[in-house]
Amino acid sequence: MKGLGNRDLPALVVLSLLRIYSIIQWRLGPKKLPNLCSWIGRLLGPVIDSYHGIPLRKKLHSQLQGTVVKGSLIEVLNLVDDPNHRREDETGFRNDLIEYASMNAEIAELALTSDGQSRESLKTANRISAGVSLFIAILIITMMIIVA
Protein backbone atom coordinates (compact mmCIF):
# COMPACT_ATOMS: atom_id res chain seq x y z
CA MET A 1 0.00 0.00 0.00
CA LYS A 2 2.96 2.31 0.41
CA GLY A 3 3.29 2.48 -3.38
CA LEU A 4 -0.13 4.07 -3.70
CA GLY A 5 -0.37 7.84 -3.50
CA ASN A 6 -3.27 10.19 -2.81
CA ARG A 7 -4.20 10.25 -6.49
CA ASP A 8 -4.95 6.54 -6.17
CA LEU A 9 -7.81 6.78 -3.66
CA PRO A 10 -10.18 4.58 -5.74
CA ALA A 11 -7.41 2.00 -6.02
CA LEU A 12 -6.83 2.15 -2.29
CA VAL A 13 -10.52 1.61 -1.54
CA VAL A 14 -10.78 -1.41 -3.86
CA LEU A 15 -7.51 -2.84 -2.60
CA SER A 16 -8.69 -2.51 1.01
CA LEU A 17 -11.94 -4.25 0.12
CA LEU A 18 -10.02 -7.05 -1.60
CA ARG A 19 -7.79 -7.47 1.46
CA ILE A 20 -10.77 -7.74 3.81
CA TYR A 21 -12.55 -10.28 1.60
CA SER A 22 -9.30 -12.23 1.15
CA ILE A 23 -8.85 -12.52 4.90
CA ILE A 24 -12.47 -13.66 5.30
CA GLN A 25 -12.04 -16.26 2.54
CA TRP A 26 -8.74 -17.45 4.03
CA ARG A 27 -10.16 -17.83 7.55
CA LEU A 28 -13.70 -19.00 6.86
CA GLY A 29 -13.60 -20.47 3.35
CA PRO A 30 -14.75 -21.62 0.93
CA LYS A 31 -11.63 -22.02 -1.16
CA LYS A 32 -13.42 -20.88 -4.31
CA LEU A 33 -15.68 -17.86 -4.65
CA PRO A 34 -15.88 -17.39 -8.41
CA ASN A 35 -18.76 -14.87 -8.45
CA LEU A 36 -17.32 -12.67 -5.70
CA CYS A 37 -13.90 -12.95 -7.31
CA SER A 38 -15.35 -11.95 -10.67
CA TRP A 39 -17.08 -8.93 -9.14
CA ILE A 40 -13.89 -7.79 -7.37
CA GLY A 41 -11.92 -8.44 -10.55
CA ARG A 42 -14.08 -5.95 -12.43
CA LEU A 43 -13.33 -3.32 -9.77
CA LEU A 44 -9.55 -3.75 -9.90
CA GLY A 45 -8.92 -1.45 -12.88
CA PRO A 46 -7.77 1.48 -10.70
CA VAL A 47 -5.45 -0.80 -8.71
CA ILE A 48 -3.73 -2.06 -11.85
CA ASP A 49 -3.71 1.42 -13.36
CA SER A 50 -1.85 2.70 -10.28
CA TYR A 51 1.26 1.02 -11.71
CA HIS A 52 3.34 3.31 -13.90
CA GLY A 53 4.70 0.78 -16.40
CA ILE A 54 2.41 0.06 -19.33
CA PRO A 55 3.90 -3.40 -20.05
CA LEU A 56 3.38 -4.39 -16.40
CA ARG A 57 -0.21 -3.11 -16.47
CA LYS A 58 -0.96 -5.14 -19.61
CA LYS A 59 0.62 -8.21 -18.04
CA LEU A 60 -1.43 -7.80 -14.85
CA HIS A 61 -4.67 -7.26 -16.79
CA SER A 62 -4.12 -10.46 -18.78
CA GLN A 63 -3.09 -12.50 -15.72
CA LEU A 64 -6.01 -11.15 -13.71
CA GLN A 65 -8.57 -12.79 -15.97
CA GLY A 66 -7.00 -16.22 -15.47
CA THR A 67 -6.66 -15.72 -11.73
CA VAL A 68 -10.26 -14.54 -11.29
CA VAL A 69 -11.55 -17.73 -12.90
CA LYS A 70 -9.87 -19.77 -10.14
CA GLY A 71 -12.09 -18.03 -7.57
CA SER A 72 -9.35 -17.32 -5.04
CA LEU A 73 -9.36 -13.77 -3.71
CA ILE A 74 -6.01 -14.45 -2.06
CA GLU A 75 -4.43 -15.22 -5.44
CA VAL A 76 -5.99 -12.09 -6.92
CA LEU A 77 -4.61 -10.02 -4.04
CA ASN A 78 -1.16 -11.56 -4.45
CA LEU A 79 -1.25 -10.73 -8.15
CA VAL A 80 -2.34 -7.09 -8.00
CA ASP A 81 -0.57 -6.08 -4.77
CA ASP A 82 2.75 -7.86 -5.13
CA PRO A 83 5.46 -5.84 -3.32
CA ASN A 84 8.04 -6.97 -5.88
CA HIS A 85 5.91 -5.60 -8.72
CA ARG A 86 5.49 -2.33 -6.85
CA ARG A 87 9.22 -2.05 -6.16
CA GLU A 88 10.21 -2.84 -9.75
CA ASP A 89 7.59 -0.44 -11.07
CA GLU A 90 8.74 2.36 -8.77
CA THR A 91 12.40 1.77 -9.63
CA GLY A 92 11.64 1.74 -13.34
CA PHE A 93 9.56 4.89 -13.01
CA ARG A 94 12.34 6.71 -11.15
CA ASN A 95 14.87 5.64 -13.78
CA ASP A 96 12.55 6.83 -16.53
CA LEU A 97 12.14 10.20 -14.79
CA ILE A 98 15.91 10.58 -14.53
CA GLU A 99 16.32 9.67 -18.20
CA TYR A 100 13.56 12.10 -19.17
CA ALA A 101 15.17 14.93 -17.18
CA SER A 102 18.53 14.13 -18.76
CA MET A 103 17.02 14.22 -22.25
CA ASN A 104 15.28 17.53 -21.52
CA ALA A 105 18.56 19.02 -20.28
CA GLU A 106 20.33 17.78 -23.40
CA ILE A 107 17.62 19.25 -25.65
CA ALA A 108 17.84 22.60 -23.84
CA GLU A 109 21.63 22.57 -24.15
CA LEU A 110 21.43 21.79 -27.86
CA ALA A 111 18.91 24.57 -28.36
CA LEU A 112 21.18 27.06 -26.59
CA THR A 113 24.26 25.82 -28.43
CA SER A 114 22.64 25.92 -31.86
CA ASP A 115 21.14 29.32 -31.06
CA GLY A 116 24.56 30.59 -30.02
CA GLN A 117 26.13 29.16 -33.16
CA SER A 118 23.45 30.79 -35.28
CA ARG A 119 24.13 34.17 -33.68
CA GLU A 120 27.87 33.82 -34.17
CA SER A 121 27.38 32.74 -37.78
CA LEU A 122 25.12 35.74 -38.37
CA LYS A 123 27.73 38.13 -36.92
CA THR A 124 30.44 36.61 -39.12
CA ALA A 125 28.23 36.82 -42.20
CA ASN A 126 27.48 40.49 -41.44
CA ARG A 127 31.19 41.26 -41.11
CA ILE A 128 32.01 39.51 -44.39
CA SER A 129 29.18 41.23 -46.27
CA ALA A 130 30.28 44.62 -44.89
CA GLY A 131 33.84 43.93 -46.05
CA VAL A 132 32.69 42.81 -49.51
CA SER A 133 30.44 45.90 -49.81
CA LEU A 134 33.34 48.16 -48.85
CA PHE A 135 35.62 46.48 -51.39
CA ILE A 136 33.01 46.87 -54.18
CA ALA A 137 32.46 50.55 -53.25
CA ILE A 138 36.22 51.24 -53.36
CA LEU A 139 36.47 49.41 -56.69
CA ILE A 140 33.62 51.45 -58.20
CA ILE A 141 35.07 54.76 -56.92
CA THR A 142 38.49 53.82 -58.29
CA MET A 143 37.00 52.98 -61.70
CA MET A 144 35.11 56.29 -61.73
CA ILE A 145 38.32 58.19 -60.97
CA ILE A 146 40.22 56.33 -63.69
CA VAL A 147 37.49 56.89 -66.28
CA ALA A 148 37.13 60.58 -65.46
Coordinates of C-alpha atoms in Angstrom, one line a residue:
M1 CA 0.0 0.0 0.0
K2 CA 3.0 2.3 0.4
G3 CA 3.3 2.5 -3.4
L4 CA -0.1 4.1 -3.7
G5 CA -0.4 7.8 -3.5
N6 CA -3.3 10.2 -2.8
R7 CA -4.2 10.2 -6.5
D8 CA -4.9 6.5 -6.2
L9 CA -7.8 6.8 -3.7
P10 CA -10.2 4.6 -5.7
A11 CA -7.4 2.0 -6.0
L12 CA -6.8 2.2 -2.3
V13 CA -10.5 1.6 -1.5
V14 CA -10.8 -1.4 -3.9
L15 CA -7.5 -2.8 -2.6
S16 CA -8.7 -2.5 1.0
L17 CA -11.9 -4.2 0.1
L18 CA -10.0 -7.0 -1.6
R19 CA -7.8 -7.5 1.5
I20 CA -10.8 -7.7 3.8
Y21 CA -12.5 -10.3 1.6
S22 CA -9.3 -12.2 1.2
I23 CA -8.9 -12.5 4.9
I24 CA -12.5 -13.7 5.3
Q25 CA -12.0 -16.3 2.5
W26 CA -8.7 -17.4 4.0
R27 CA -10.2 -17.8 7.5
L28 CA -13.7 -19.0 6.9
G29 CA -13.6 -20.5 3.4
P30 CA -14.8 -21.6 0.9
K31 CA -11.6 -22.0 -1.2
K32 CA -13.4 -20.9 -4.3
L33 CA -15.7 -17.9 -4.7
P34 CA -15.9 -17.4 -8.4
N35 CA -18.8 -14.9 -8.4
L36 CA -17.3 -12.7 -5.7
C37 CA -13.9 -12.9 -7.3
S38 CA -15.4 -11.9 -10.7
W39 CA -17.1 -8.9 -9.1
I40 CA -13.9 -7.8 -7.4
G41 CA -11.9 -8.4 -10.6
R42 CA -14.1 -5.9 -12.4
L43 CA -13.3 -3.3 -9.8
L44 CA -9.5 -3.7 -9.9
G45 CA -8.9 -1.4 -12.9
P46 CA -7.8 1.5 -10.7
V47 CA -5.4 -0.8 -8.7
I48 CA -3.7 -2.1 -11.9
D49 CA -3.7 1.4 -13.4
S50 CA -1.9 2.7 -10.3
Y51 CA 1.3 1.0 -11.7
H52 CA 3.3 3.3 -13.9
G53 CA 4.7 0.8 -16.4
I54 CA 2.4 0.1 -19.3
P55 CA 3.9 -3.4 -20.0
L56 CA 3.4 -4.4 -16.4
R57 CA -0.2 -3.1 -16.5
K58 CA -1.0 -5.1 -19.6
K59 CA 0.6 -8.2 -18.0
L60 CA -1.4 -7.8 -14.8
H61 CA -4.7 -7.3 -16.8
S62 CA -4.1 -10.5 -18.8
Q63 CA -3.1 -12.5 -15.7
L64 CA -6.0 -11.2 -13.7
Q65 CA -8.6 -12.8 -16.0
G66 CA -7.0 -16.2 -15.5
T67 CA -6.7 -15.7 -11.7
V68 CA -10.3 -14.5 -11.3
V69 CA -11.5 -17.7 -12.9
K70 CA -9.9 -19.8 -10.1
G71 CA -12.1 -18.0 -7.6
S72 CA -9.3 -17.3 -5.0
L73 CA -9.4 -13.8 -3.7
I74 CA -6.0 -14.4 -2.1
E75 CA -4.4 -15.2 -5.4
V76 CA -6.0 -12.1 -6.9
L77 CA -4.6 -10.0 -4.0
N78 CA -1.2 -11.6 -4.4
L79 CA -1.3 -10.7 -8.1
V80 CA -2.3 -7.1 -8.0
D81 CA -0.6 -6.1 -4.8
D82 CA 2.8 -7.9 -5.1
P83 CA 5.5 -5.8 -3.3
N84 CA 8.0 -7.0 -5.9
H85 CA 5.9 -5.6 -8.7
R86 CA 5.5 -2.3 -6.9
R87 CA 9.2 -2.0 -6.2
E88 CA 10.2 -2.8 -9.8
D89 CA 7.6 -0.4 -11.1
E90 CA 8.7 2.4 -8.8
T91 CA 12.4 1.8 -9.6
G92 CA 11.6 1.7 -13.3
F93 CA 9.6 4.9 -13.0
R94 CA 12.3 6.7 -11.2
N95 CA 14.9 5.6 -13.8
D96 CA 12.6 6.8 -16.5
L97 CA 12.1 10.2 -14.8
I98 CA 15.9 10.6 -14.5
E99 CA 16.3 9.7 -18.2
Y100 CA 13.6 12.1 -19.2
A101 CA 15.2 14.9 -17.2
S102 CA 18.5 14.1 -18.8
M103 CA 17.0 14.2 -22.3
N104 CA 15.3 17.5 -21.5
A105 CA 18.6 19.0 -20.3
E106 CA 20.3 17.8 -23.4
I107 CA 17.6 19.3 -25.7
A108 CA 17.8 22.6 -23.8
E109 CA 21.6 22.6 -24.1
L110 CA 21.4 21.8 -27.9
A111 CA 18.9 24.6 -28.4
L112 CA 21.2 27.1 -26.6
T113 CA 24.3 25.8 -28.4
S114 CA 22.6 25.9 -31.9
D115 CA 21.1 29.3 -31.1
G116 CA 24.6 30.6 -30.0
Q117 CA 26.1 29.2 -33.2
S118 CA 23.4 30.8 -35.3
R119 CA 24.1 34.2 -33.7
E120 CA 27.9 33.8 -34.2
S121 CA 27.4 32.7 -37.8
L122 CA 25.1 35.7 -38.4
K123 CA 27.7 38.1 -36.9
T124 CA 30.4 36.6 -39.1
A125 CA 28.2 36.8 -42.2
N126 CA 27.5 40.5 -41.4
R127 CA 31.2 41.3 -41.1
I128 CA 32.0 39.5 -44.4
S129 CA 29.2 41.2 -46.3
A130 CA 30.3 44.6 -44.9
G131 CA 33.8 43.9 -46.0
V132 CA 32.7 42.8 -49.5
S133 CA 30.4 45.9 -49.8
L134 CA 33.3 48.2 -48.8
F135 CA 35.6 46.5 -51.4
I136 CA 33.0 46.9 -54.2
A137 CA 32.5 50.5 -53.2
I138 CA 36.2 51.2 -53.4
L139 CA 36.5 49.4 -56.7
I140 CA 33.6 51.5 -58.2
I141 CA 35.1 54.8 -56.9
T142 CA 38.5 53.8 -58.3
M143 CA 37.0 53.0 -61.7
M144 CA 35.1 56.3 -61.7
I145 CA 38.3 58.2 -61.0
I146 CA 40.2 56.3 -63.7
V147 CA 37.5 56.9 -66.3
A148 CA 37.1 60.6 -65.5

